[in-house]
JSON list of C-alpha atoms in Angstrom, two decimals:
[
{"chain": "A", "resi": 1, "resn": "MET", "atom": "CA", "xyz": [0.00, 0.00, 0.00]},
{"chain": "A", "resi": 2, "resn": "SER", "atom": "CA", "xyz": [1.43, 3.40, -0.96]},
{"chain": "A", "resi": 3, "resn": "THR", "atom": "CA", "xyz": [1.65, 6.15, 1.62]},
{"chain": "A", "resi": 4, "resn": "ILE", "atom": "CA", "xyz": [0.61, 9.78, 1.93]},
{"chain": "A", "resi": 5, "resn": "ALA", "atom": "CA", "xyz": [3.29, 11.91, 3.59]},
{"chain": "A", "resi": 6, "resn": "ILE", "atom": "CA", "xyz": [1.96, 14.77, 5.71]},
{"chain": "A", "resi": 7, "resn": "LEU", "atom": "CA", "xyz": [4.30, 17.64, 6.55]},
{"chain": "A", "resi": 8, "resn": "GLY", "atom": "CA", "xyz": [3.30, 19.58, 9.63]},
{"chain": "A", "resi": 9, "resn": "ALA", "atom": "CA", "xyz": [1.33, 16.57, 10.78]},
{"chain": "A", "resi": 10, "resn": "THR", "atom": "CA", "xyz": [0.80, 17.74, 14.36]},
{"chain": "A", "resi": 11, "resn": "GLY", "atom": "CA", "xyz": [-0.90, 21.02, 13.42]},
{"chain": "A", "resi": 12, "resn": "SER", "atom": "CA", "xyz": [-4.68, 21.43, 13.35]},
{"chain": "A", "resi": 13, "resn": "ILE", "atom": "CA", "xyz": [-5.05, 20.72, 9.64]},
{"chain": "A", "resi": 14, "resn": "GLY", "atom": "CA", "xyz": [-2.28, 18.13, 9.36]},
{"chain": "A", "resi": 15, "resn": "SER", "atom": "CA", "xyz": [-3.57, 16.07, 12.27]},
{"chain": "A", "resi": 16, "resn": "ALA", "atom": "CA", "xyz": [-7.18, 16.30, 11.05]},
{"chain": "A", "resi": 17, "resn": "LEU", "atom": "CA", "xyz": [-6.06, 15.10, 7.62]},
{"chain": "A", "resi": 18, "resn": "ALA", "atom": "CA", "xyz": [-4.06, 12.24, 9.12]},
{"chain": "A", "resi": 19, "resn": "ARG", "atom": "CA", "xyz": [-7.01, 11.07, 11.21]},
{"chain": "A", "resi": 20, "resn": "HIS", "atom": "CA", "xyz": [-9.34, 11.24, 8.22]},
{"chain": "A", "resi": 21, "resn": "LEU", "atom": "CA", "xyz": [-7.02, 9.25, 5.97]},
{"chain": "A", "resi": 22, "resn": "VAL", "atom": "CA", "xyz": [-6.35, 6.58, 8.58]},
{"chain": "A", "resi": 23, "resn": "ALA", "atom": "CA", "xyz": [-10.10, 6.27, 9.17]},
{"chain": "A", "resi": 24, "resn": "GLU", "atom": "CA", "xyz": [-10.35, 5.50, 5.44]},
{"chain": "A", "resi": 25, "resn": "ALA", "atom": "CA", "xyz": [-7.70, 2.76, 5.84]},
{"chain": "A", "resi": 26, "resn": "LYS", "atom": "CA", "xyz": [-4.96, 4.83, 4.20]},
{"chain": "A", "resi": 27, "resn": "GLN", "atom": "CA", "xyz": [-1.35, 4.67, 5.31]},
{"chain": "A", "resi": 28, "resn": "VAL", "atom": "CA", "xyz": [0.33, 7.93, 6.27]},
{"chain": "A", "resi": 29, "resn": "LEU", "atom": "CA", "xyz": [3.82, 9.08, 7.19]},
{"chain": "A", "resi": 30, "resn": "LEU", "atom": "CA", "xyz": [3.74, 11.79, 9.84]},
{"chain": "A", "resi": 31, "resn": "LEU", "atom": "CA", "xyz": [6.45, 14.45, 9.48]},
{"chain": "A", "resi": 32, "resn": "GLY", "atom": "CA", "xyz": [7.06, 17.32, 11.88]},
{"chain": "A", "resi": 33, "resn": "ARG", "atom": "CA", "xyz": [9.44, 19.09, 14.23]},
{"chain": "A", "resi": 34, "resn": "ASP", "atom": "CA", "xyz": [7.95, 18.27, 17.64]},
{"chain": "A", "resi": 35, "resn": "HIS", "atom": "CA", "xyz": [9.06, 14.75, 18.56]},
{"chain": "A", "resi": 36, "resn": "ASP", "atom": "CA", "xyz": [6.72, 14.33, 21.52]},
{"chain": "A", "resi": 37, "resn": "ARG", "atom": "CA", "xyz": [3.60, 15.47, 19.66]},
{"chain": "A", "resi": 38, "resn": "LEU", "atom": "CA", "xyz": [4.55, 13.37, 16.64]},
{"chain": "A", "resi": 39, "resn": "ALA", "atom": "CA", "xyz": [5.07, 10.30, 18.81]},
{"chain": "A", "resi": 40, "resn": "ALA", "atom": "CA", "xyz": [1.71, 10.81, 20.51]},
{"chain": "A", "resi": 41, "resn": "LEU", "atom": "CA", "xyz": [-0.15, 11.18, 17.20]},
{"chain": "A", "resi": 42, "resn": "ALA", "atom": "CA", "xyz": [1.71, 8.21, 15.70]},
{"chain": "A", "resi": 43, "resn": "ALA", "atom": "CA", "xyz": [0.74, 6.08, 18.70]},
{"chain": "A", "resi": 44, "resn": "GLU", "atom": "CA", "xyz": [-2.89, 7.18, 18.42]},
{"chain": "A", "resi": 45, "resn": "LEU", "atom": "CA", "xyz": [-3.05, 6.33, 14.71]},
{"chain": "A", "resi": 46, "resn": "ASP", "atom": "CA", "xyz": [-0.57, 3.44, 14.69]},
{"chain": "A", "resi": 47, "resn": "GLN", "atom": "CA", "xyz": [1.36, 5.07, 11.85]},
{"chain": "A", "resi": 48, "resn": "PRO", "atom": "CA", "xyz": [5.07, 5.81, 11.35]},
{"chain": "A", "resi": 49, "resn": "PHE", "atom": "CA", "xyz": [6.59, 9.22, 12.01]},
{"chain": "A", "resi": 50, "resn": "THR", "atom": "CA", "xyz": [9.86, 11.01, 11.40]},
{"chain": "A", "resi": 51, "resn": "GLU", "atom": "CA", "xyz": [11.14, 14.17, 13.03]},
{"chain": "A", "resi": 52, "resn": "VAL", "atom": "CA", "xyz": [12.25, 16.66, 10.37]},
{"chain": "A", "resi": 53, "resn": "ASN", "atom": "CA", "xyz": [14.18, 19.91, 10.48]},
{"chain": "A", "resi": 54, "resn": "PHE", "atom": "CA", "xyz": [12.21, 22.00, 8.01]},
{"chain": "A", "resi": 55, "resn": "SER", "atom": "CA", "xyz": [14.87, 24.72, 8.01]},
{"chain": "A", "resi": 56, "resn": "ALA", "atom": "CA", "xyz": [17.03, 22.38, 5.91]},
{"chain": "A", "resi": 57, "resn": "SER", "atom": "CA", "xyz": [15.41, 20.96, 2.77]},
{"chain": "A", "resi": 58, "resn": "GLN", "atom": "CA", "xyz": [17.81, 18.01, 2.74]},
{"chain": "A", "resi": 59, "resn": "SER", "atom": "CA", "xyz": [16.27, 16.83, 6.01]},
{"chain": "A", "resi": 60, "resn": "LEU", "atom": "CA", "xyz": [12.88, 16.43, 4.32]},
{"chain": "A", "resi": 61, "resn": "GLU", "atom": "CA", "xyz": [14.34, 14.68, 1.28]},
{"chain": "A", "resi": 62, "resn": "ASP", "atom": "CA", "xyz": [16.30, 12.31, 3.50]},
{"chain": "A", "resi": 63, "resn": "ALA", "atom": "CA", "xyz": [13.20, 11.51, 5.55]},
{"chain": "A", "resi": 64, "resn": "LEU", "atom": "CA", "xyz": [11.10, 10.73, 2.49]},
{"chain": "A", "resi": 65, "resn": "LEU", "atom": "CA", "xyz": [13.79, 8.67, 0.80]},
{"chain": "A", "resi": 66, "resn": "LYS", "atom": "CA", "xyz": [14.62, 6.79, 4.01]},
{"chain": "A", "resi": 67, "resn": "ASN", "atom": "CA", "xyz": [10.99, 5.77, 4.53]},
{"chain": "A", "resi": 68, "resn": "SER", "atom": "CA", "xyz": [10.11, 5.16, 0.88]},
{"chain": "A", "resi": 69, "resn": "GLU", "atom": "CA", "xyz": [10.70, 1.41, 0.77]},
{"chain": "A", "resi": 70, "resn": "GLN", "atom": "CA", "xyz": [9.13, 0.81, 4.17]},
{"chain": "A", "resi": 71, "resn": "CYS", "atom": "CA", "xyz": [6.08, 2.84, 3.14]},
{"chain": "A", "resi": 72, "resn": "GLY", "atom": "CA", "xyz": [5.66, 1.14, -0.22]},
{"chain": "A", "resi": 73, "resn": "GLY", "atom": "CA", "xyz": [6.28, 4.36, -2.10]},
{"chain": "A", "resi": 74, "resn": "TYR", "atom": "CA", "xyz": [4.15, 7.49, -2.00]},
{"chain": "A", "resi": 75, "resn": "GLN", "atom": "CA", "xyz": [0.74, 8.30, -3.38]},
{"chain": "A", "resi": 76, "resn": "GLY", "atom": "CA", "xyz": [1.04, 11.92, -2.38]},
{"chain": "A", "resi": 77, "resn": "ILE", "atom": "CA", "xyz": [2.67, 14.59, -0.26]},
{"chain": "A", "resi": 78, "resn": "VAL", "atom": "CA", "xyz": [0.76, 17.29, 1.61]},
{"chain": "A", "resi": 79, "resn": "ASN", "atom": "CA", "xyz": [2.49, 20.35, 3.02]},
{"chain": "A", "resi": 80, "resn": "CYS", "atom": "CA", "xyz": [0.49, 21.66, 5.98]},
{"chain": "A", "resi": 81, "resn": "ILE", "atom": "CA", "xyz": [3.36, 23.78, 7.34]},
{"chain": "A", "resi": 82, "resn": "GLY", "atom": "CA", "xyz": [2.73, 27.48, 7.67]},
{"chain": "A", "resi": 83, "resn": "SER", "atom": "CA", "xyz": [2.76, 30.56, 9.82]},
{"chain": "A", "resi": 84, "resn": "MET", "atom": "CA", "xyz": [0.76, 33.76, 10.12]},
{"chain": "A", "resi": 85, "resn": "LEU", "atom": "CA", "xyz": [1.98, 37.31, 10.62]},
{"chain": "A", "resi": 86, "resn": "LEU", "atom": "CA", "xyz": [-0.59, 40.09, 10.83]},
{"chain": "A", "resi": 87, "resn": "LYS", "atom": "CA", "xyz": [1.33, 43.35, 10.68]},
{"chain": "A", "resi": 88, "resn": "PRO", "atom": "CA", "xyz": [1.53, 46.30, 8.30]},
{"chain": "A", "resi": 89, "resn": "ALA", "atom": "CA", "xyz": [4.76, 46.54, 6.34]},
{"chain": "A", "resi": 90, "resn": "HIS", "atom": "CA", "xyz": [6.06, 49.52, 8.33]},
{"chain": "A", "resi": 91, "resn": "SER", "atom": "CA", "xyz": [5.87, 47.48, 11.56]},
{"chain": "A", "resi": 92, "resn": "THR", "atom": "CA", "xyz": [7.37, 44.28, 10.14]},
{"chain": "A", "resi": 93, "resn": "SER", "atom": "CA", "xyz": [11.05, 43.65, 10.82]},
{"chain": "A", "resi": 94, "resn": "ASP", "atom": "CA", "xyz": [13.40, 42.07, 8.31]},
{"chain": "A", "resi": 95, "resn": "GLU", "atom": "CA", "xyz": [13.61, 39.00, 10.54]},
{"chain": "A", "resi": 96, "resn": "GLU", "atom": "CA", "xyz": [9.82, 38.65, 10.74]},
{"chain": "A", "resi": 97, "resn": "PHE", "atom": "CA", "xyz": [9.57, 38.90, 6.98]},
{"chain": "A", "resi": 98, "resn": "ARG", "atom": "CA", "xyz": [12.32, 36.32, 6.47]},
{"chain": "A", "resi": 99, "resn": "GLU", "atom": "CA", "xyz": [10.69, 33.95, 8.96]},
{"chain": "A", "resi": 100, "resn": "THR", "atom": "CA", "xyz": [7.33, 34.27, 7.19]},
{"chain": "A", "resi": 101, "resn": "ILE", "atom": "CA", "xyz": [8.88, 33.58, 3.80]},
{"chain": "A", "resi": 102, "resn": "HIS", "atom": "CA", "xyz": [10.82, 30.63, 5.17]},
{"chain": "A", "resi": 103, "resn": "ALA", "atom": "CA", "xyz": [7.90, 29.00, 6.99]},
{"chain": "A", "resi": 104, "resn": "ASN", "atom": "CA", "xyz": [5.57, 29.29, 4.03]},
{"chain": "A", "resi": 105, "resn": "LEU", "atom": "CA", "xyz": [7.56, 29.58, 0.80]},
{"chain": "A", "resi": 106, "resn": "PHE", "atom": "CA", "xyz": [10.86, 27.82, 1.49]},
{"chain": "A", "resi": 107, "resn": "THR", "atom": "CA", "xyz": [9.06, 24.79, 2.92]},
{"chain": "A", "resi": 108, "resn": "THR", "atom": "CA", "xyz": [6.91, 24.72, -0.21]},
{"chain": "A", "resi": 109, "resn": "PHE", "atom": "CA", "xyz": [10.02, 24.69, -2.39]},
{"chain": "A", "resi": 110, "resn": "SER", "atom": "CA", "xyz": [11.49, 21.90, -0.24]},
{"chain": "A", "resi": 111, "resn": "THR", "atom": "CA", "xyz": [8.27, 19.92, -0.62]},
{"chain": "A", "resi": 112, "resn": "ILE", "atom": "CA", "xyz": [8.22, 20.30, -4.40]},
{"chain": "A", "resi": 113, "resn": "ARG", "atom": "CA", "xyz": [11.90, 19.47, -4.74]},
{"chain": "A", "resi": 114, "resn": "ALA", "atom": "CA", "xyz": [11.53, 16.36, -2.59]},
{"chain": "A", "resi": 115, "resn": "GLY", "atom": "CA", "xyz": [8.32, 15.39, -4.37]},
{"chain": "A", "resi": 116, "resn": "GLY", "atom": "CA", "xyz": [10.01, 15.79, -7.73]},
{"chain": "A", "resi": 117, "resn": "LYS", "atom": "CA", "xyz": [12.48, 13.12, -6.63]},
{"chain": "A", "resi": 118, "resn": "VAL", "atom": "CA", "xyz": [10.39, 10.58, -4.72]},
{"chain": "A", "resi": 119, "resn": "LEU", "atom": "CA", "xyz": [7.33, 10.72, -7.02]},
{"chain": "A", "resi": 120, "resn": "ARG", "atom": "CA", "xyz": [9.30, 10.82, -10.26]},
{"chain": "A", "resi": 121, "resn": "ARG", "atom": "CA", "xyz": [8.76, 7.15, -11.15]},
{"chain": "A", "resi": 122, "resn": "SER", "atom": "CA", "xyz": [5.29, 6.53, -9.76]},
{"chain": "A", "resi": 123, "resn": "GLY", "atom": "CA", "xyz": [3.61, 9.90, -10.20]},
{"chain": "A", "resi": 124, "resn": "GLY", "atom": "CA", "xyz": [1.32, 11.19, -7.51]},
{"chain": "A", "resi": 125, "resn": "SER", "atom": "CA", "xyz": [-0.22, 14.26, -5.95]},
{"chain": "A", "resi": 126, "resn": "ILE", "atom": "CA", "xyz": [1.40, 17.20, -4.18]},
{"chain": "A", "resi": 127, "resn": "VAL", "atom": "CA", "xyz": [-1.06, 19.34, -2.21]},
{"chain": "A", "resi": 128, "resn": "LEU", "atom": "CA", "xyz": [-0.03, 22.77, -0.95]},
{"chain": "A", "resi": 129, "resn": "PHE", "atom": "CA", "xyz": [-1.75, 25.50, 1.04]},
{"chain": "A", "resi": 130, "resn": "ALA", "atom": "CA", "xyz": [-1.89, 29.19, 0.16]},
{"chain": "A", "resi": 131, "resn": "SER", "atom": "CA", "xyz": [-4.33, 31.84, 1.42]},
{"chain": "A", "resi": 132, "resn": "ALA", "atom": "CA", "xyz": [-7.09, 34.05, 0.13]},
{"chain": "A", "resi": 133, "resn": "ALA", "atom": "CA", "xyz": [-4.83, 36.90, 1.25]},
{"chain": "A", "resi": 134, "resn": "ALA", "atom": "CA", "xyz": [-2.62, 36.12, -1.75]},
{"chain": "A", "resi": 135, "resn": "GLU", "atom": "CA", "xyz": [-5.50, 36.78, -4.13]},
{"chain": "A", "resi": 136, "resn": "ILE", "atom": "CA", "xyz": [-7.27, 39.81, -2.63]},
{"chain": "A", "resi": 137, "resn": "GLY", "atom": "CA", "xyz": [-6.00, 42.79, -0.67]},
{"chain": "A", "resi": 138, "resn": "ILE", "atom": "CA", "xyz": [-6.48, 42.34, 3.07]},
{"chain": "A", "resi": 139, "resn": "PRO", "atom": "CA", "xyz": [-4.97, 44.92, 5.45]},
{"chain": "A", "resi": 140, "resn": "ASN", "atom": "CA", "xyz": [-1.89, 43.96, 7.48]},
{"chain": "A", "resi": 141, "resn": "HIS", "atom": "CA", "xyz": [-1.17, 40.83, 5.42]},
{"chain": "A", "resi": 142, "resn": "GLU", "atom": "CA", "xyz": [1.80, 42.07, 3.36]},
{"chain": "A", "resi": 143, "resn": "ALA", "atom": "CA", "xyz": [4.30, 39.42, 4.47]},
{"chain": "A", "resi": 144, "resn": "ILE", "atom": "CA", "xyz": [1.98, 36.43, 4.41]},
{"chain": "A", "resi": 145, "resn": "ALA", "atom": "CA", "xyz": [0.39, 37.59, 1.14]},
{"chain": "A", "resi": 146, "resn": "ALA", "atom": "CA", "xyz": [3.83, 37.70, -0.47]},
{"chain": "A", "resi": 147, "resn": "ALA", "atom": "CA", "xyz": [4.72, 34.24, 0.83]},
{"chain": "A", "resi": 148, "resn": "LYS", "atom": "CA", "xyz": [1.44, 32.62, -0.16]},
{"chain": "A", "resi": 149, "resn": "GLY", "atom": "CA", "xyz": [1.43, 34.36, -3.53]},
{"chain": "A", "resi": 150, "resn": "GLY", "atom": "CA", "xyz": [4.79, 32.72, -4.09]},
{"chain": "A", "resi": 151, "resn": "VAL", "atom": "CA", "xyz": [3.28, 29.35, -3.19]},
{"chain": "A", "resi": 152, "resn": "ILE", "atom": "CA", "xyz": [0.67, 29.77, -5.91]},
{"chain": "A", "resi": 153, "resn": "SER", "atom": "CA", "xyz": [3.19, 30.82, -8.58]},
{"chain": "A", "resi": 154, "resn": "MET", "atom": "CA", "xyz": [5.62, 28.07, -7.64]},
{"chain": "A", "resi": 155, "resn": "ALA", "atom": "CA", "xyz": [2.89, 25.44, -7.70]},
{"chain": "A", "resi": 156, "resn": "ARG", "atom": "CA", "xyz": [1.79, 26.37, -11.20]},
{"chain": "A", "resi": 157, "resn": "SER", "atom": "CA", "xyz": [5.34, 26.24, -12.50]},
{"chain": "A", "resi": 158, "resn": "ALA", "atom": "CA", "xyz": [5.99, 22.91, -10.77]},
{"chain": "A", "resi": 159, "resn": "ALA", "atom": "CA", "xyz": [2.76, 21.49, -12.17]},
{"chain": "A", "resi": 160, "resn": "ALA", "atom": "CA", "xyz": [4.06, 22.27, -15.66]},
{"chain": "A", "resi": 161, "resn": "THR", "atom": "CA", "xyz": [7.54, 20.95, -14.90]},
{"chain": "A", "resi": 162, "resn": "TYR", "atom": "CA", "xyz": [6.43, 17.60, -13.54]},
{"chain": "A", "resi": 163, "resn": "ALA", "atom": "CA", "xyz": [3.33, 16.91, -15.62]},
{"chain": "A", "resi": 164, "resn": "ALA", "atom": "CA", "xyz": [5.32, 14.54, -17.85]},
{"chain": "A", "resi": 165, "resn": "GLN", "atom": "CA", "xyz": [6.05, 12.42, -14.77]},
{"chain": "A", "resi": 166, "resn": "GLU", "atom": "CA", "xyz": [2.34, 12.48, -13.83]},
{"chain": "A", "resi": 167, "resn": "ILE", "atom": "CA", "xyz": [3.06, 14.42, -10.68]},
{"chain": "A", "resi": 168, "resn": "ARG", "atom": "CA", "xyz": [0.08, 16.66, -10.01]},
{"chain": "A", "resi": 169, "resn": "VAL", "atom": "CA", "xyz": [0.58, 19.88, -8.04]},
{"chain": "A", "resi": 170, "resn": "ASN", "atom": "CA", "xyz": [-2.43, 21.76, -6.69]},
{"chain": "A", "resi": 171, "resn": "VAL", "atom": "CA", "xyz": [-3.10, 24.44, -4.11]},
{"chain": "A", "resi": 172, "resn": "ILE", "atom": "CA", "xyz": [-5.86, 24.88, -1.56]},
{"chain": "A", "resi": 173, "resn": "SER", "atom": "CA", "xyz": [-6.41, 28.57, -0.80]},
{"chain": "A", "resi": 174, "resn": "PRO", "atom": "CA", "xyz": [-8.41, 29.01, 2.41]},
{"chain": "A", "resi": 175, "resn": "GLY", "atom": "CA", "xyz": [-10.09, 31.92, 4.07]},
{"chain": "A", "resi": 176, "resn": "LEU", "atom": "CA", "xyz": [-9.95, 32.25, 7.84]},
{"chain": "A", "resi": 177, "resn": "VAL", "atom": "CA", "xyz": [-10.03, 28.75, 9.33]},
{"chain": "A", "resi": 178, "resn": "ARG", "atom": "CA", "xyz": [-10.40, 28.04, 13.03]},
{"chain": "A", "resi": 179, "resn": "THR", "atom": "CA", "xyz": [-7.04, 26.46, 13.90]},
{"chain": "A", "resi": 180, "resn": "SER", "atom": "CA", "xyz": [-4.51, 26.85, 16.68]},
{"chain": "A", "resi": 181, "resn": "LEU", "atom": "CA", "xyz": [-2.56, 29.18, 14.38]},
{"chain": "A", "resi": 182, "resn": "THR", "atom": "CA", "xyz": [-5.47, 31.61, 14.00]},
{"chain": "A", "resi": 183, "resn": "LYS", "atom": "CA", "xyz": [-6.76, 31.42, 17.57]},
{"chain": "A", "resi": 184, "resn": "GLN", "atom": "CA", "xyz": [-5.72, 35.01, 18.25]},
{"chain": "A", "resi": 185, "resn": "ILE", "atom": "CA", "xyz": [-8.43, 36.08, 15.79]},
{"chain": "A", "resi": 186, "resn": "TRP", "atom": "CA", "xyz": [-11.35, 33.70, 16.31]},
{"chain": "A", "resi": 187, "resn": "SER", "atom": "CA", "xyz": [-11.03, 33.65, 20.10]},
{"chain": "A", "resi": 188, "resn": "ASN", "atom": "CA", "xyz": [-11.66, 37.41, 20.14]},
{"chain": "A", "resi": 189, "resn": "PRO", "atom": "CA", "xyz": [-15.44, 37.92, 19.77]},
{"chain": "A", "resi": 190, "resn": "ALA", "atom": "CA", "xyz": [-15.16, 41.27, 17.97]},
{"chain": "A", "resi": 191, "resn": "ALA", "atom": "CA", "xyz": [-12.45, 40.06, 15.60]},
{"chain": "A", "resi": 192, "resn": "ALA", "atom": "CA", "xyz": [-14.31, 36.81, 14.96]},
{"chain": "A", "resi": 193, "resn": "ALA", "atom": "CA", "xyz": [-17.53, 38.66, 14.14]},
{"chain": "A", "resi": 194, "resn": "ALA", "atom": "CA", "xyz": [-15.77, 41.05, 11.77]},
{"chain": "A", "resi": 195, "resn": "SER", "atom": "CA", "xyz": [-13.96, 38.18, 10.06]},
{"chain": "A", "resi": 196, "resn": "THR", "atom": "CA", "xyz": [-17.14, 36.14, 9.74]},
{"chain": "A", "resi": 197, "resn": "GLU", "atom": "CA", "xyz": [-18.88, 39.02, 7.96]},
{"chain": "A", "resi": 198, "resn": "MET", "atom": "CA", "xyz": [-16.12, 39.05, 5.34]},
{"chain": "A", "resi": 199, "resn": "HIS", "atom": "CA", "xyz": [-17.08, 35.51, 4.31]},
{"chain": "A", "resi": 200, "resn": "ALA", "atom": "CA", "xyz": [-20.22, 35.36, 2.19]},
{"chain": "A", "resi": 201, "resn": "LEU", "atom": "CA", "xyz": [-21.32, 32.03, 3.65]},
{"chain": "A", "resi": 202, "resn": "GLY", "atom": "CA", "xyz": [-21.42, 33.57, 7.10]},
{"chain": "A", "resi": 203, "resn": "ARG", "atom": "CA", "xyz": [-19.07, 31.35, 9.04]},
{"chain": "A", "resi": 204, "resn": "LEU", "atom": "CA", "xyz": [-15.38, 30.73, 9.54]},
{"chain": "A", "resi": 205, "resn": "GLY", "atom": "CA", "xyz": [-13.80, 27.64, 8.08]},
{"chain": "A", "resi": 206, "resn": "GLU", "atom": "CA", "xyz": [-13.00, 24.46, 9.98]},
{"chain": "A", "resi": 207, "resn": "SER", "atom": "CA", "xyz": [-10.14, 22.02, 9.43]},
{"chain": "A", "resi": 208, "resn": "ARG", "atom": "CA", "xyz": [-12.61, 19.51, 8.00]},
{"chain": "A", "resi": 209, "resn": "ASP", "atom": "CA", "xyz": [-13.42, 21.91, 5.14]},
{"chain": "A", "resi": 210, "resn": "LEU", "atom": "CA", "xyz": [-9.81, 21.82, 3.95]},
{"chain": "A", "resi": 211, "resn": "VAL", "atom": "CA", "xyz": [-9.37, 18.12, 4.68]},
{"chain": "A", "resi": 212, "resn": "ALA", "atom": "CA", "xyz": [-12.26, 17.24, 2.37]},
{"chain": "A", "resi": 213, "resn": "VAL", "atom": "CA", "xyz": [-10.62, 19.01, -0.57]},
{"chain": "A", "resi": 214, "resn": "ALA", "atom": "CA", "xyz": [-7.14, 17.68, 0.21]},
{"chain": "A", "resi": 215, "resn": "VAL", "atom": "CA", "xyz": [-8.46, 14.11, 0.24]},
{"chain": "A", "resi": 216, "resn": "TRP", "atom": "CA", "xyz": [-10.18, 14.75, -3.10]},
{"chain": "A", "resi": 217, "resn": "LEU", "atom": "CA", "xyz": [-6.97, 16.08, -4.66]},
{"chain": "A", "resi": 218, "resn": "LEU", "atom": "CA", "xyz": [-4.98, 13.12, -3.35]},
{"chain": "A", "resi": 219, "resn": "ASP", "atom": "CA", "xyz": [-7.39, 10.59, -4.85]},
{"chain": "A", "resi": 220, "resn": "PRO", "atom": "CA", "xyz": [-5.94, 8.99, -8.01]},
{"chain": "A", "resi": 221, "resn": "SER", "atom": "CA", "xyz": [-9.46, 9.10, -9.46]},
{"chain": "A", "resi": 222, "resn": "ASN", "atom": "CA", "xyz": [-8.93, 12.84, -9.89]},
{"chain": "A", "resi": 223, "resn": "SER", "atom": "CA", "xyz": [-5.74, 12.43, -11.90]},
{"chain": "A", "resi": 224, "resn": "TRP", "atom": "CA", "xyz": [-6.66, 15.00, -14.57]},
{"chain": "A", "resi": 225, "resn": "ILE", "atom": "CA", "xyz": [-6.40, 17.94, -12.18]},
{"chain": "A", "resi": 226, "resn": "THR", "atom": "CA", "xyz": [-3.14, 19.85, -11.86]},
{"chain": "A", "resi": 227, "resn": "GLY", "atom": "CA", "xyz": [-1.91, 23.42, -11.59]},
{"chain": "A", "resi": 228, "resn": "GLN", "atom": "CA", "xyz": [-5.13, 24.52, -9.91]},
{"chain": "A", "resi": 229, "resn": "VAL", "atom": "CA", "xyz": [-5.76, 26.91, -7.03]},
{"chain": "A", "resi": 230, "resn": "ILE", "atom": "CA", "xyz": [-8.96, 25.92, -5.28]},
{"chain": "A", "resi": 231, "resn": "GLY", "atom": "CA", "xyz": [-10.53, 28.53, -3.03]},
{"chain": "A", "resi": 232, "resn": "VAL", "atom": "CA", "xyz": [-11.98, 26.99, 0.11]},
{"chain": "A", "resi": 233, "resn": "ASP", "atom": "CA", "xyz": [-12.85, 30.29, 1.70]},
{"chain": "A", "resi": 234, "resn": "GLY", "atom": "CA", "xyz": [-16.59, 30.73, 2.16]},
{"chain": "A", "resi": 235, "resn": "GLY", "atom": "CA", "xyz": [-16.61, 33.11, -0.79]},
{"chain": "A", "resi": 236, "resn": "LEU", "atom": "CA", "xyz": [-14.01, 35.48, 0.67]},
{"chain": "A", "resi": 237, "resn": "SER", "atom": "CA", "xyz": [-11.90, 35.80, -2.48]},
{"chain": "A", "resi": 238, "resn": "SER", "atom": "CA", "xyz": [-14.71, 36.02, -5.03]},
{"chain": "A", "resi": 239, "resn": "LEU", "atom": "CA", "xyz": [-17.93, 37.33, -3.47]},
{"chain": "A", "resi": 240, "resn": "LEU", "atom": "CA", "xyz": [-19.02, 40.52, -1.78]},
{"chain": "A", "resi": 241, "resn": "PRO", "atom": "CA", "xyz": [-18.95, 40.37, 2.03]},
{"chain": "A", "resi": 242, "resn": "ARG", "atom": "CA", "xyz": [-21.95, 38.99, 3.82]},
{"chain": "A", "resi": 243, "resn": "ARG", "atom": "CA", "xyz": [-24.38, 41.72, 4.85]},
{"chain": "A", "resi": 244, "resn": "ARG", "atom": "CA", "xyz": [-26.65, 41.56, 7.84]},
{"chain": "A", "resi": 245, "resn": "GLN", "atom": "CA", "xyz": [-30.27, 41.26, 6.81]},
{"chain": "A", "resi": 246, "resn": "PRO", "atom": "CA", "xyz": [-32.60, 43.91, 8.22]},
{"chain": "A", "resi": 247, "resn": "THR", "atom": "CA", "xyz": [-34.84, 42.67, 11.02]}
]
């Protein structure tokens, strides 16, 4: 049975995806930085894990290659790693900008480079995450918008590069999703209400909303889909904000 490698497996989205796939009798390889959290999730799901230093792309490649034979090869790779910085440009330090680019864009490049090697013979699916902030102007998102915009551009180029090897590269572009990373927003009632009104469907996203699309993109039945950016954002990037109806 081939395996789906999940980068950032202990985060809200990565762990939700891992649980969903295992519930569907899929085999996963859990990759992350936090050994204790990885070990706990691996024990819960009875799946293998490897601690990875995402600041060095070779660490990811080594982890995937090392586990390839044991895992029976890979069906897909999902990069759930990311960060969020909400600051205007004039308040953002060089270090904060570099960290945002590294956490979101460099890890994407590492994922694509590793995927281009381990999926080269078998083909497969690479699933990446961007943000609606890369597609529309949202205040105080300069750094993250730049990083996620790079994810989208890189994914399209990689999809063209690796199409001949039947490696599909697609992007999920979410709106505001209730995760541990965004808790500073949704845990604040005023901020949560304002954010909710920006989404035409009138609610914030949940991890399960993104998991459903990631599973669909990983499915070999959908093998004619590549180079796509799929908005899973409650209408944030394409519809006017939700308006309160008069009472």
